[in-house]
mmCIF file of C-alpha atoms in Angstrom:
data_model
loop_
_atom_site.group_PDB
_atom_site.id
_atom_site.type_symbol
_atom_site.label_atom_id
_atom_site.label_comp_id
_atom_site.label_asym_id
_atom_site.label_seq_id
_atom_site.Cartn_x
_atom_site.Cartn_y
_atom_site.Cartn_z
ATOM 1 C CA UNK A 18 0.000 0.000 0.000
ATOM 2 C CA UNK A 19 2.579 2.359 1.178
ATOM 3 C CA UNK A 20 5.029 1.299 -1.976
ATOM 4 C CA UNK A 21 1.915 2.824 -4.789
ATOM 5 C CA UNK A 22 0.963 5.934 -2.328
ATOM 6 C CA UNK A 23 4.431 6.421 -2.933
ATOM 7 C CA UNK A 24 4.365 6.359 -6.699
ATOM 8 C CA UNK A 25 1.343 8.160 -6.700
ATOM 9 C CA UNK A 26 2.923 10.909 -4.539
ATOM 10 C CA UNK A 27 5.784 11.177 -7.124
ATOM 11 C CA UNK A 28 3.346 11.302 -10.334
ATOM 12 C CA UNK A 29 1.631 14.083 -8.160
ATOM 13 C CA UNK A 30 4.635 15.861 -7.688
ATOM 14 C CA UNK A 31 6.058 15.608 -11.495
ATOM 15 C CA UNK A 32 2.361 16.628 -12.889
ATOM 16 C CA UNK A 33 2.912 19.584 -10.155
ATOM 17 C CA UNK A 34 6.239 20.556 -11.786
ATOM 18 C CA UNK A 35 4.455 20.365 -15.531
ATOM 19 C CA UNK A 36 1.744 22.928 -14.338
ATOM 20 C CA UNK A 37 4.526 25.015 -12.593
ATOM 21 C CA UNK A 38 6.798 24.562 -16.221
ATOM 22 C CA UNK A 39 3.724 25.324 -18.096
ATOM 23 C CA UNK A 40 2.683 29.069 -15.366
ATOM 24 C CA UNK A 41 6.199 29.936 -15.776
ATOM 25 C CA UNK A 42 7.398 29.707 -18.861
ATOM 26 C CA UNK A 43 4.894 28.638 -20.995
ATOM 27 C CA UNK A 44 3.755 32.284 -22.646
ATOM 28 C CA UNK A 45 7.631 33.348 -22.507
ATOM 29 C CA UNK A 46 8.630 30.467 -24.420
ATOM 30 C CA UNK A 47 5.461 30.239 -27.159
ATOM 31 C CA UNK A 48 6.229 34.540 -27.289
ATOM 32 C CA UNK A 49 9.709 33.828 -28.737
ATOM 33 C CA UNK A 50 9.807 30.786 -30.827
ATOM 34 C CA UNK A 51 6.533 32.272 -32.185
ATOM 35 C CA UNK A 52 8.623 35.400 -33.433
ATOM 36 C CA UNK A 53 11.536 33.486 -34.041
ATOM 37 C CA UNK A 54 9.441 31.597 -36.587
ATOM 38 C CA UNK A 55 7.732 34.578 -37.954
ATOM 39 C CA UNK A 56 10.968 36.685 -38.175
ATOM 40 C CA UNK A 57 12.313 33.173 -40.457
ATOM 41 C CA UNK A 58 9.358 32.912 -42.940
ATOM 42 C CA UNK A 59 9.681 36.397 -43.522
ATOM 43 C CA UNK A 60 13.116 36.844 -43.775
ATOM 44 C CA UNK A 61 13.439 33.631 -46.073
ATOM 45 C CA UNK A 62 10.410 33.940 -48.250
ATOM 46 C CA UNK A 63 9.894 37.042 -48.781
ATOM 47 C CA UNK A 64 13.226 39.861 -47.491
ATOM 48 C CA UNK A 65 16.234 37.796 -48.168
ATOM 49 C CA UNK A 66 14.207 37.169 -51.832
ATOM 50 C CA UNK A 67 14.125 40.407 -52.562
ATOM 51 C CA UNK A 68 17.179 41.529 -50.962
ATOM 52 C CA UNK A 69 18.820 38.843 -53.985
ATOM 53 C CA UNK A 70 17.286 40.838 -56.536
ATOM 54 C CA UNK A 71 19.935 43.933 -55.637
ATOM 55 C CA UNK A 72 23.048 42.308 -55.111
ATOM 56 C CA UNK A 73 24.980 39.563 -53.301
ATOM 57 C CA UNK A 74 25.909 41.627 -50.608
ATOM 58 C CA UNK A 75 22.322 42.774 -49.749
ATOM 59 C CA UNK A 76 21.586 39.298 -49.898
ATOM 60 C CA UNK A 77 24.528 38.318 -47.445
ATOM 61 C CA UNK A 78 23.791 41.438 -45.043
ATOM 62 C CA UNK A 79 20.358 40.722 -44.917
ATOM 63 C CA UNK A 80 20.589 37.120 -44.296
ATOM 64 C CA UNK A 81 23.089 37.976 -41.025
ATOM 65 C CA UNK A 82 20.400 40.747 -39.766
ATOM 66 C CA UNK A 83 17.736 38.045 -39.787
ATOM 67 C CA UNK A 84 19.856 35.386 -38.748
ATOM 68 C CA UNK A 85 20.786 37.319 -35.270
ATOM 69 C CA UNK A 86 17.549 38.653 -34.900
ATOM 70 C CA UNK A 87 16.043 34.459 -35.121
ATOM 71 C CA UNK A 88 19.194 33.545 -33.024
ATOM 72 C CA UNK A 89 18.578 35.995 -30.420
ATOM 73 C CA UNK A 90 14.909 34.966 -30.060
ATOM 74 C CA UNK A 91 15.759 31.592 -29.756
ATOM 75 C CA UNK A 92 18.300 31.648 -27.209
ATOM 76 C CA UNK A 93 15.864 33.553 -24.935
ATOM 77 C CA UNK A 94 13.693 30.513 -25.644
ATOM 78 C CA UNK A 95 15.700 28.306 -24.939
ATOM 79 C CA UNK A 96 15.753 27.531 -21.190
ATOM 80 C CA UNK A 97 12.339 27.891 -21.506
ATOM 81 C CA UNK A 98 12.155 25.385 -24.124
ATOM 82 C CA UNK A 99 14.316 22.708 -22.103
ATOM 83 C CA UNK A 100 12.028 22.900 -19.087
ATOM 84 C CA UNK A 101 9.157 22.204 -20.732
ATOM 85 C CA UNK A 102 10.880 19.594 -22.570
ATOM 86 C CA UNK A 103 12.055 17.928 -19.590
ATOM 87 C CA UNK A 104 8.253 18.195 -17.818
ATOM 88 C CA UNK A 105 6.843 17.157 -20.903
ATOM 89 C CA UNK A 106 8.541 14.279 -21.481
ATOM 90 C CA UNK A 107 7.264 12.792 -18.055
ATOM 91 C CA UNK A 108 3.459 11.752 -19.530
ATOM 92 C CA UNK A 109 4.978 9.607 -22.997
ATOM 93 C CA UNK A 110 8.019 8.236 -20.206
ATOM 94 C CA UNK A 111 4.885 6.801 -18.312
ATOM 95 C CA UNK A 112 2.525 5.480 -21.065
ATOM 96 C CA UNK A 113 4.884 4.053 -22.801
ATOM 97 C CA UNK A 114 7.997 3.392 -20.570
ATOM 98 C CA UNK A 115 5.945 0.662 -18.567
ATOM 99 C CA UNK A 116 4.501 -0.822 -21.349
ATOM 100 C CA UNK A 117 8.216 -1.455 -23.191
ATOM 101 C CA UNK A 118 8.637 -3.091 -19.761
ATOM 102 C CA UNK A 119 11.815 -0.059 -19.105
ATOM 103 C CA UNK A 120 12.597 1.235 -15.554
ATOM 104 C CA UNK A 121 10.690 4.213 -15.455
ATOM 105 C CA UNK A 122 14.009 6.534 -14.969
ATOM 106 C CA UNK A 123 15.575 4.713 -18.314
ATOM 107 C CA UNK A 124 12.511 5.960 -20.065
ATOM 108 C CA UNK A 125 12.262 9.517 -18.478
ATOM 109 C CA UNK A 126 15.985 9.842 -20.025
ATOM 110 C CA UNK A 127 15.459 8.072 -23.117
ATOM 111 C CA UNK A 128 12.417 10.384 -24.080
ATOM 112 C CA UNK A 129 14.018 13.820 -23.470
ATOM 113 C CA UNK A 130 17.188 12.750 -25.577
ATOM 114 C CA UNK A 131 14.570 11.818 -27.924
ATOM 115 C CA UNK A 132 12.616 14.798 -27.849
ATOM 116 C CA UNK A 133 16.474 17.064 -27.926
ATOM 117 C CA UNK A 134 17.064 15.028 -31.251
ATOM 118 C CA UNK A 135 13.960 15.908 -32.608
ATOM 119 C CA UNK A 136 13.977 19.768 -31.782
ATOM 120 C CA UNK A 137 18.067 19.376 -32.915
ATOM 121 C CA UNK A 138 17.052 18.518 -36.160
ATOM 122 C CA UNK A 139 14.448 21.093 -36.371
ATOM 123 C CA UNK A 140 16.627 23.655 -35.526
ATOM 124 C CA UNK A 141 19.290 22.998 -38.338
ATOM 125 C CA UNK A 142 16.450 22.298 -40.600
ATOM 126 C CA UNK A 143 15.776 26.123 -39.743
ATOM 127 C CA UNK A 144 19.196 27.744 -39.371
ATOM 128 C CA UNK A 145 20.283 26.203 -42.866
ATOM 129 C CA UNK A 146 19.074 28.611 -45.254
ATOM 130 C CA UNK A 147 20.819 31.097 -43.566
ATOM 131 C CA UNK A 148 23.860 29.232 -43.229
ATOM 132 C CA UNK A 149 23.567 28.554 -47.066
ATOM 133 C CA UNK A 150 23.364 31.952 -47.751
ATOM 134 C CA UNK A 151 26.755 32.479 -45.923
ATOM 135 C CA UNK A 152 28.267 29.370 -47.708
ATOM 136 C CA UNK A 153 27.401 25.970 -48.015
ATOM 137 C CA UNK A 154 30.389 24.738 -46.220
ATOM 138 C CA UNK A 155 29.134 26.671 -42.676
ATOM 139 C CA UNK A 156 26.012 24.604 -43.139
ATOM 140 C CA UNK A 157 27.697 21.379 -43.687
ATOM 141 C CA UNK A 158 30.051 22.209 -40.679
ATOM 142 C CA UNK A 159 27.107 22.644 -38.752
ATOM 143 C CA UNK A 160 25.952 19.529 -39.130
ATOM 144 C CA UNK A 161 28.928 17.322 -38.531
ATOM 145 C CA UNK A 162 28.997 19.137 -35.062
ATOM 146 C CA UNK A 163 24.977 18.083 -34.490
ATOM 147 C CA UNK A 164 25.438 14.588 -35.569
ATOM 148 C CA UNK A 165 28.567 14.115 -33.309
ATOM 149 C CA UNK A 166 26.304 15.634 -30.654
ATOM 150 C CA UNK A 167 23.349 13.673 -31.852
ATOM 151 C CA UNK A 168 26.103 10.398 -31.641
ATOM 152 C CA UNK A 169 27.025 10.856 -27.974
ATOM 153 C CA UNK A 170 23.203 11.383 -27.022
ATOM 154 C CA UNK A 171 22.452 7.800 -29.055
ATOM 155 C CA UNK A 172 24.926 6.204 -27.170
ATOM 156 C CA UNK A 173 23.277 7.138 -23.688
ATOM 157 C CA UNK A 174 20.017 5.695 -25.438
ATOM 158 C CA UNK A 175 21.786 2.630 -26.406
ATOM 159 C CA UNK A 176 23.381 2.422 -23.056
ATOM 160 C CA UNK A 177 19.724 2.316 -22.108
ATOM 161 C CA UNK A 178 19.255 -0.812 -23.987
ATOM 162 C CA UNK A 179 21.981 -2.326 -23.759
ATOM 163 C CA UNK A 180 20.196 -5.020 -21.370
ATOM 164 C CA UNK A 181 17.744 -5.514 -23.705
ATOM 165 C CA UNK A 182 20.198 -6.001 -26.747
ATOM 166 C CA UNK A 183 22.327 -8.347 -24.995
ATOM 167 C CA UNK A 184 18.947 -10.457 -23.917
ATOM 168 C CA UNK A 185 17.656 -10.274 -27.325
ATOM 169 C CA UNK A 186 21.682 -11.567 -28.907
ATOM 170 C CA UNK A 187 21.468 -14.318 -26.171
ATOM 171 C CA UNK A 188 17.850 -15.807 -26.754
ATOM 172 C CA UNK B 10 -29.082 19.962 -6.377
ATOM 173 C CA UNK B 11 -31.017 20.945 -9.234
ATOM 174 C CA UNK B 12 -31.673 24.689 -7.165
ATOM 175 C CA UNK B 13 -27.921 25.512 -6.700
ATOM 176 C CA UNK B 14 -27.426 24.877 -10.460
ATOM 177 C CA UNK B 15 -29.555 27.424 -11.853
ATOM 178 C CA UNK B 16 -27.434 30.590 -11.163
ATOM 179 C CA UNK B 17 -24.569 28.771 -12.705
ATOM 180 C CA UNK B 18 -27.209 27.882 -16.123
ATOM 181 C CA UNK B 19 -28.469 31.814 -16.023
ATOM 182 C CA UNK B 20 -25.072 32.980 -15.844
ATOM 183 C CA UNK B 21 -23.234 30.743 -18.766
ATOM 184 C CA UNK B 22 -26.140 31.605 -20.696
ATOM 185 C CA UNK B 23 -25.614 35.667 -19.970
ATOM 186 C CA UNK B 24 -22.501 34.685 -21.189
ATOM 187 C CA UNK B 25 -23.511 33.186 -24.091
ATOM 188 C CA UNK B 26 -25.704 35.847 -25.245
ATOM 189 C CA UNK B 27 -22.988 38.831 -24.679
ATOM 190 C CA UNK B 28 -20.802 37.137 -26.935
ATOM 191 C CA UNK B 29 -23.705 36.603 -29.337
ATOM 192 C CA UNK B 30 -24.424 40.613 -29.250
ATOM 193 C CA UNK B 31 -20.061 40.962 -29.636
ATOM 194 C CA UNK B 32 -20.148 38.873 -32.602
ATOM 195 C CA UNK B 33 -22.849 40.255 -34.212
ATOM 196 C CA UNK B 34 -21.392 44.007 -33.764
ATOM 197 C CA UNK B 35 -17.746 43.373 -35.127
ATOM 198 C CA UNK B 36 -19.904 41.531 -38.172
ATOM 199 C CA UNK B 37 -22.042 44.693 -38.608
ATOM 200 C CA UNK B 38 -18.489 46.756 -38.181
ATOM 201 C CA UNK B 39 -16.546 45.029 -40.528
ATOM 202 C CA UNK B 40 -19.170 44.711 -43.274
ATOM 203 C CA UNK B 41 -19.530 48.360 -42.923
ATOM 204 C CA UNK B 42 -15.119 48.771 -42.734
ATOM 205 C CA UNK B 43 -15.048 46.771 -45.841
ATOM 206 C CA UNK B 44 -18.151 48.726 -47.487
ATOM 207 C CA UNK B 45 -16.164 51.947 -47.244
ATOM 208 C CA UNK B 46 -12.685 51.245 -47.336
ATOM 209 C CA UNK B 47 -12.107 48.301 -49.474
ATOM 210 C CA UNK B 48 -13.325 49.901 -52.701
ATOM 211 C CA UNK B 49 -11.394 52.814 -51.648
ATOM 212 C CA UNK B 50 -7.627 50.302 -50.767
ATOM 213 C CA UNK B 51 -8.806 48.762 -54.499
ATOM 214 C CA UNK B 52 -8.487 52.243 -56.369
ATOM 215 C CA UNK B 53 -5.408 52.640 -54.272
ATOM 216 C CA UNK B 54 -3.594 49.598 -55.170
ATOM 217 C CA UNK B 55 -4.848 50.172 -59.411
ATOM 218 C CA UNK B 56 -3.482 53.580 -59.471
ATOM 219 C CA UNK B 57 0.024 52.764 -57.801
ATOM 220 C CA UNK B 58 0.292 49.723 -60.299
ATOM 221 C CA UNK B 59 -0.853 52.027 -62.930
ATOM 222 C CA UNK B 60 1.939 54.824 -62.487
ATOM 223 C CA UNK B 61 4.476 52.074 -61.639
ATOM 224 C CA UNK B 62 3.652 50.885 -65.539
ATOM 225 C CA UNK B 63 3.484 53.854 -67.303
ATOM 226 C CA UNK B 64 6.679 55.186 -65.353
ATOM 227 C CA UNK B 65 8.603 52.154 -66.158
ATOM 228 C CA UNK B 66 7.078 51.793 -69.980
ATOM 229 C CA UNK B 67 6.813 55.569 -70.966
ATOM 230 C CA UNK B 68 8.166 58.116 -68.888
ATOM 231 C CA UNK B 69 11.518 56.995 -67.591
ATOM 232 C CA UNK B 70 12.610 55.772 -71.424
ATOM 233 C CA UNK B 71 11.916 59.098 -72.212
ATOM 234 C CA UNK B 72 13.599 60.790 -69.554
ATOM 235 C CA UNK B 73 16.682 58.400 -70.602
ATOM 236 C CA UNK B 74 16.860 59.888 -74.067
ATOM 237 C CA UNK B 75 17.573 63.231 -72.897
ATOM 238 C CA UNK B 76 20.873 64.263 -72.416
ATOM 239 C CA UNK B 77 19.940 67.971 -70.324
ATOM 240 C CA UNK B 78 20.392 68.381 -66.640
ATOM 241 C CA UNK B 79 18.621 70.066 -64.332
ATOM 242 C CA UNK B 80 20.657 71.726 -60.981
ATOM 243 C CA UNK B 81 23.191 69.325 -61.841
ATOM 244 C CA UNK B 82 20.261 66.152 -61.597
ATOM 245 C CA UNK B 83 19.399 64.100 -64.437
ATOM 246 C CA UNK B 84 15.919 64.194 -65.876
ATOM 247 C CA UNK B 85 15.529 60.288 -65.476
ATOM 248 C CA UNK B 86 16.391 61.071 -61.359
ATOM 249 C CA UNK B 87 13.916 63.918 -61.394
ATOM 250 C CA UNK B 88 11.199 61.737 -63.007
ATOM 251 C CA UNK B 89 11.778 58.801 -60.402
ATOM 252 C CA UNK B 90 12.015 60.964 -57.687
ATOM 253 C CA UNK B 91 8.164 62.590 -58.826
ATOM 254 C CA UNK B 92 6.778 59.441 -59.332
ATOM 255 C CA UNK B 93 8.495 58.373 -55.829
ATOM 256 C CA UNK B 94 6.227 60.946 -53.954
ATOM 257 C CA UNK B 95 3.521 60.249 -55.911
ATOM 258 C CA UNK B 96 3.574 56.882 -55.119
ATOM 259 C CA UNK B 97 4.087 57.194 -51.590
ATOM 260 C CA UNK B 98 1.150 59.432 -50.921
ATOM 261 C CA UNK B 99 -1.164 56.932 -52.369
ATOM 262 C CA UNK B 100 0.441 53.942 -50.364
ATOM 263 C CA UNK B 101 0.480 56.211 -47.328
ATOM 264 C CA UNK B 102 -4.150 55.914 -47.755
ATOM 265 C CA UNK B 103 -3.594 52.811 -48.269
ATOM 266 C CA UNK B 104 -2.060 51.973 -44.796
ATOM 267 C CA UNK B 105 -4.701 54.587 -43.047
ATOM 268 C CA UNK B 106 -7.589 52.153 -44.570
ATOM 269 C CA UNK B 107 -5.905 49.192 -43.655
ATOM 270 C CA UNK B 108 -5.960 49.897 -40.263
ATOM 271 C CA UNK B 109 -9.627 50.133 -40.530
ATOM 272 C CA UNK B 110 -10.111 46.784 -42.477
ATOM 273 C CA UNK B 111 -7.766 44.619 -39.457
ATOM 274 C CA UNK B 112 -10.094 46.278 -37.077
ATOM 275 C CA UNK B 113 -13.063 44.391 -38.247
ATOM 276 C CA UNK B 114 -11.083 41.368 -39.293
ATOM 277 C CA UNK B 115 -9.804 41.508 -35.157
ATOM 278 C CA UNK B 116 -13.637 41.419 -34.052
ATOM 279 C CA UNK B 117 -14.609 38.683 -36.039
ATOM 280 C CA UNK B 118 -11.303 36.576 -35.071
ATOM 281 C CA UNK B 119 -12.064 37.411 -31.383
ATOM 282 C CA UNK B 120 -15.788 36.624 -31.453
ATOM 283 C CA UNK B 121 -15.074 33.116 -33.164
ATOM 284 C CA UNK B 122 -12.247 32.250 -30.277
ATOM 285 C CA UNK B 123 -14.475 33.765 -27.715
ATOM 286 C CA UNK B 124 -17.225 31.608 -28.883
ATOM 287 C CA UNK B 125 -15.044 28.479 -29.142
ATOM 288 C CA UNK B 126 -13.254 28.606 -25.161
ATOM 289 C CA UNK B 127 -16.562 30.570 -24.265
ATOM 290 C CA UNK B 128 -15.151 34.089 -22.976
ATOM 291 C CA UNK B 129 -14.891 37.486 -24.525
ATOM 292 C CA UNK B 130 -12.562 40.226 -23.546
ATOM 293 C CA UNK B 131 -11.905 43.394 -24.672
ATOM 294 C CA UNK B 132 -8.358 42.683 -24.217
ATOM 295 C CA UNK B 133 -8.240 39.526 -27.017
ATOM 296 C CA UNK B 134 -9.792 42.274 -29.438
ATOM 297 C CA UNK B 135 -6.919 44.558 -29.330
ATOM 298 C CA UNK B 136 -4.648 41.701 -28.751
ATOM 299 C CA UNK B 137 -5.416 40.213 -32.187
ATOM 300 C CA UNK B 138 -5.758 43.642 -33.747
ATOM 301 C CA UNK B 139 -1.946 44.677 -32.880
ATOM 302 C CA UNK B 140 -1.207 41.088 -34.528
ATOM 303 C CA UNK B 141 -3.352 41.534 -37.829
ATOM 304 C CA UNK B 142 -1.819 45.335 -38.000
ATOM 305 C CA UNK B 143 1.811 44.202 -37.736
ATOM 306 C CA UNK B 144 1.412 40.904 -40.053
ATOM 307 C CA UNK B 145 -0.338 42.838 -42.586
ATOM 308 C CA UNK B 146 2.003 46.227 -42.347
ATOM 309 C CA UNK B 147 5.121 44.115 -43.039
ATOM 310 C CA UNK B 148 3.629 42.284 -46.046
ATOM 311 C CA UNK B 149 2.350 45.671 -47.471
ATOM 312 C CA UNK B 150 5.902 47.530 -46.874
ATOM 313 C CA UNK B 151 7.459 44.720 -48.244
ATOM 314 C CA UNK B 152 5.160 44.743 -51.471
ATOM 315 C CA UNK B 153 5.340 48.697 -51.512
ATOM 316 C CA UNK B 154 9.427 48.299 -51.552
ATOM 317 C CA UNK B 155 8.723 46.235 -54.791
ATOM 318 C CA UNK B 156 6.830 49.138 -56.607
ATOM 319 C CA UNK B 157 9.651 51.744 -54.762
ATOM 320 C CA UNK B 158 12.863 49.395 -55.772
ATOM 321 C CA UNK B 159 13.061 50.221 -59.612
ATOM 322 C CA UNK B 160 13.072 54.256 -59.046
ATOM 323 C CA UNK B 161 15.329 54.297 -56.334
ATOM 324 C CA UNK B 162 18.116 53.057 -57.800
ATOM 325 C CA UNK B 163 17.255 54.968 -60.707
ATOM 326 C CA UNK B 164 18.074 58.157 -58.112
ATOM 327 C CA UNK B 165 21.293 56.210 -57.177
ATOM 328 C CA UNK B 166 22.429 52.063 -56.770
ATOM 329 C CA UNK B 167 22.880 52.453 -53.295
ATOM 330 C CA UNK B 168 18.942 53.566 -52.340
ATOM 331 C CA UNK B 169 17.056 50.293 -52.197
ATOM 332 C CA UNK B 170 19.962 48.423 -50.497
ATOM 333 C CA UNK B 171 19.705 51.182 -47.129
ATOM 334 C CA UNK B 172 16.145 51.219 -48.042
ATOM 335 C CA UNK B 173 15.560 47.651 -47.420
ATOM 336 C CA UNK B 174 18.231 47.391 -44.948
ATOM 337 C CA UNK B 175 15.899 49.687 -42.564
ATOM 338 C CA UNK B 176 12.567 47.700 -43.401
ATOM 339 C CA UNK B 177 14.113 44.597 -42.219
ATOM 340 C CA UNK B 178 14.763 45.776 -39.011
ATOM 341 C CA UNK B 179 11.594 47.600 -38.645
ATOM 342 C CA UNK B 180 9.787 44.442 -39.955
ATOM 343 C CA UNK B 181 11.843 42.427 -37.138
ATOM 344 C CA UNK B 182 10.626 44.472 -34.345
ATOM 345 C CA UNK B 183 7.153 44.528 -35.678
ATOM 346 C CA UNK B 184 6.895 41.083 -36.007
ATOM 347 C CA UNK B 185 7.783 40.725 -32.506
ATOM 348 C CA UNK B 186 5.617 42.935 -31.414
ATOM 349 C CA UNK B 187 2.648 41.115 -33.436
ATOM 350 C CA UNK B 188 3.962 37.959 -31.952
ATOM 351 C CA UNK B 189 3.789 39.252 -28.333
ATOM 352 C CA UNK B 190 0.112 40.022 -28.628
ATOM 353 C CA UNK B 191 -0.859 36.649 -30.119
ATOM 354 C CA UNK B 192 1.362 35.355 -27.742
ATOM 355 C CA UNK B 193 -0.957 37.020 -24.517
ATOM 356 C CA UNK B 194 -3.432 35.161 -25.850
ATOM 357 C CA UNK B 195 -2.312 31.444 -25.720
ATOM 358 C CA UNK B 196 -0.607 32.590 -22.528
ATOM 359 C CA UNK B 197 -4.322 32.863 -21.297
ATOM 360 C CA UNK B 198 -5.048 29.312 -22.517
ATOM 361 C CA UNK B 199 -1.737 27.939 -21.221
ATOM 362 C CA UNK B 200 -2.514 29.471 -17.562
ATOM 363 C CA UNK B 201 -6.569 27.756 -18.092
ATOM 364 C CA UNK B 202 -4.714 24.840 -19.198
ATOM 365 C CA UNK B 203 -2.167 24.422 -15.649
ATOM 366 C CA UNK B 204 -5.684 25.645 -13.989
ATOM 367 C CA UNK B 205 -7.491 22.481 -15.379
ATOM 368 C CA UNK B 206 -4.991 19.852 -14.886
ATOM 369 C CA UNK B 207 -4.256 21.168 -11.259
ATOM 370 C CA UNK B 208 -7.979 20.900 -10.800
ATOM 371 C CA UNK B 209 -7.893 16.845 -11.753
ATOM 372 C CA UNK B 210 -4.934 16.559 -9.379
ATOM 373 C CA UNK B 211 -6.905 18.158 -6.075
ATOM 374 C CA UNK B 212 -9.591 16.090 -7.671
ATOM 375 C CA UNK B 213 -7.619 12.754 -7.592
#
C-alpha cells in the first residue's frame, strides 16, 4: 500500500512541476519561438528574396540581420524550451515506458534525448538557409557538429538498452 | 441539487448571449469597414500599379533619351524621384484604410475564439488587432518596396539596399511585437490549461 501511495505521490509531484513549467514559462517560451518563426518565414520567403534581386551583398547582409535577430529569439527561448521539454517528457516516459517493460528513470531519459534530437534537427532544418546563404560549407560544418552531438546522445540511449540487446543476442 | 445549479445555467447563458451581441457588432463593423474602405484600398492599389507601368514603360525611357540636366540632376532622377512621392502618398491611404479593415477582421477573429473557449474580452480584441496590424504592415511595406525598388536606384544604386536594410529591421521588431500580442493570448489558454490539470490533481 505504502510502496503505490508512494508512486502516486511522485506522479503528483512531477504533474505539479508540468503545471509550474507550463505558469512559468509557458507564454515566454510560445512569445519567442513564435517570433523566431515569424521573423524566419519572412526573412526567407519574402526579405532575403528580394534583398537577392539587388546584389549579393544585400543578400549576405540581410541574411546575417535576420539570422541574429532568429538567433537571439531563440536563445531567450531556450531555457524555456528545455524545461518544458524535460516536464513534458514525463506523460509519454509513463505510457509508454511501462509498457516497453523499461525502468521508469531509463525511459524519463530516453524520451528527453529523444525529444532534444527531434527539436536538434528542427533547428538545423531552420538555421540552414541562412547558413547557405553564408556558404554551403558553414552549413555542412554545422551539421557534422549536431550529428557528433546527436552520436554521444544515441549512445546514452543505447546504453539504455543495452540489457535488452544483450537479452535479445542471447535468446 | 437541481436549485444551486440554476445561477450557474443563467449565468453561462448571460454569457452566451454577450458574446452573441459581440459577434454580431464586429460583423455589422466590418461589413460596414469593408463597405467603405475596401473599394477605396482597391483604387489605391490600381493607381500605384498604374503609375508604376506607365513610369517604367513611358516616362523613364523618355527621360533616358535626354541628355539635359537640371541643378546638376538628371531628368531620369527627377522623373523617379516625382513618381516616388507620388507613389508614396497613395500607399500612405492605403495603410490609413488598412488599419480600418484589421479592425473588423480583429472582431470577427475574437468573437469566433471567444465563442469556441466561451469568454470574450476586450483585451483579445486589441490583442489580435496589434497582430493583424503588424502581419499585414510588413507584407504591405514589403510589397510597396517592390513598386519603390526600380526608381530608387534609378536616383542612385545604393537607395534600395539602405532602403531595405531599414525595413528589415523595422519588420523584425514589428513582427515581434505582433507575436507578443498573439502570444498574450495562448498565454491565457496555457494558464486555463495548468488551472485544469491542477484541478484533476486536487480532484484525484
Amino acid at each position: 500500500m505504502k510502496g503505490s501511495e508512494k508512486v502516486e505521490n511522485e506522479k503528483n509531484e512531477e504533474i505539479e512541476n508540468v503545471i509550474e513549467c507550463l505558469k512559468t514559462h509557458g507564454a515566454k517560451t510560445i512569445h519567442n519561438l513564435l517570433s523566431a518563426f515569424l521573423i524566419w518565414l519572412f526573412g526567407n520567403l519574402v526579405f532575403i528574396p528580394l534583398a537577392s534581386t539587388l546584389n549579393w551583398q544585400a543578400r549576405v547582409f540581410c541574411s546575417l540581420i535576420f539570422f541574429v535577430a532568429f538567433t537571439l529569439l531563440f536563445l531567450k527561448a531556450l531555457p524555456g524550451l528545455r524545461k518544458l521539454i524535460d516536464a513534458f517528457s514525463v506523460f509519454p516516459a509513463r505510457k509508454y515506458g511501462v509498457k516497453k517493460g523499461l525502468n521508469y528513470e531509463n525511459s524519463l531519459v530516453l524520451f528527453r534525448h529523444l525529444f532534444y534530437v527531434i527539436s536538434a534537427v528542427i533547428l538545423y532544418l531552420l538555421y540552414f538557409p541562412f547558413l547557405a546563404n553564408f556558404h554551403l560549407s558553414i552549413g555542412g560544418i554545422v551539421l557534422i557538429l549536431l550529428l557528433i552531438w546527436i552520436f554521444f546522445l544515441a549512445l546514452r540511449i543505447l546504453s539504455i538498452f543495452s540489457s535488452k540487446i544483450l537479452e535479445w543476442l542471447q535468446s | 441539487m437541481a436549485k444551486r445549479e440554476e445561477p450557474k445555467v443563467e449565468e453561462h447563458r448571460g454569457e452566451e448571449k454577450k458574446i452573441e451581441e459581440f459577434g454580431a457588432e464586429t460583423y455589422l463593423e466590418s461589413a460596414k469597414a469593408l463597405r467603405q474602405v475596401g473599394a477605396r484600398v482597391f483604387l489605391s492599389i490600381g493607381a500605384t500599379i498604374l503609375i508604376w507601368v506607365f513610369g517604367q514603360m513611358l516616362f523613364l525611357p523618355i527621360a533616358k533619351g535626354m541628355a539635359q540636366e537640371f541643378l546638376g540632376y538628371p531628368v531620369h532622377s527627377i522623373i523617379s524621384f516625382i513618381i516616388i512621392v507620388a507613389l508614396a502618398l497613395i500607399i500612405f491611404t492605403v495603410f490609413v484604410d488598412i488599419r480600418r479593415l484589421t479592425g473588423g477582421m480583429a472582431g470577427v477573429l475574437a468573437y469566433h475564439l471567444g465563442k469556441a473557449s466561451g469568454e470574450m474580452s476586450v483585451e483579445s480584441y486589441k490583442n489580435f488587432r496589434t497582430a493583424l496590424d503588424g502581419i499585414l504592415y510588413v507584407i504591405v511595406v514589403s510589397l510597396a518596396y517592390l513598386l519603390f525598388a526600380s526608381y530608387l536606384a534609378e536616383i542612385n544604386p545604393a537607395i534600395p539596399a539602405i532602403v531595405l536594410i531599414l525595413i528589415v529591421v523595422w519588420s523584425i521588431f514589428a513582427l515581434w511585437r505582433s507575436c507578443k500580442a498573439i502570444a498574450n493570448v495562448i498565454g491565457r489558454y496555457t494558464s486555463k490549461w495548468a488551472d485544469e490539470m491542477e484541478k484533476q490533481i486536487k480532484k484525484a
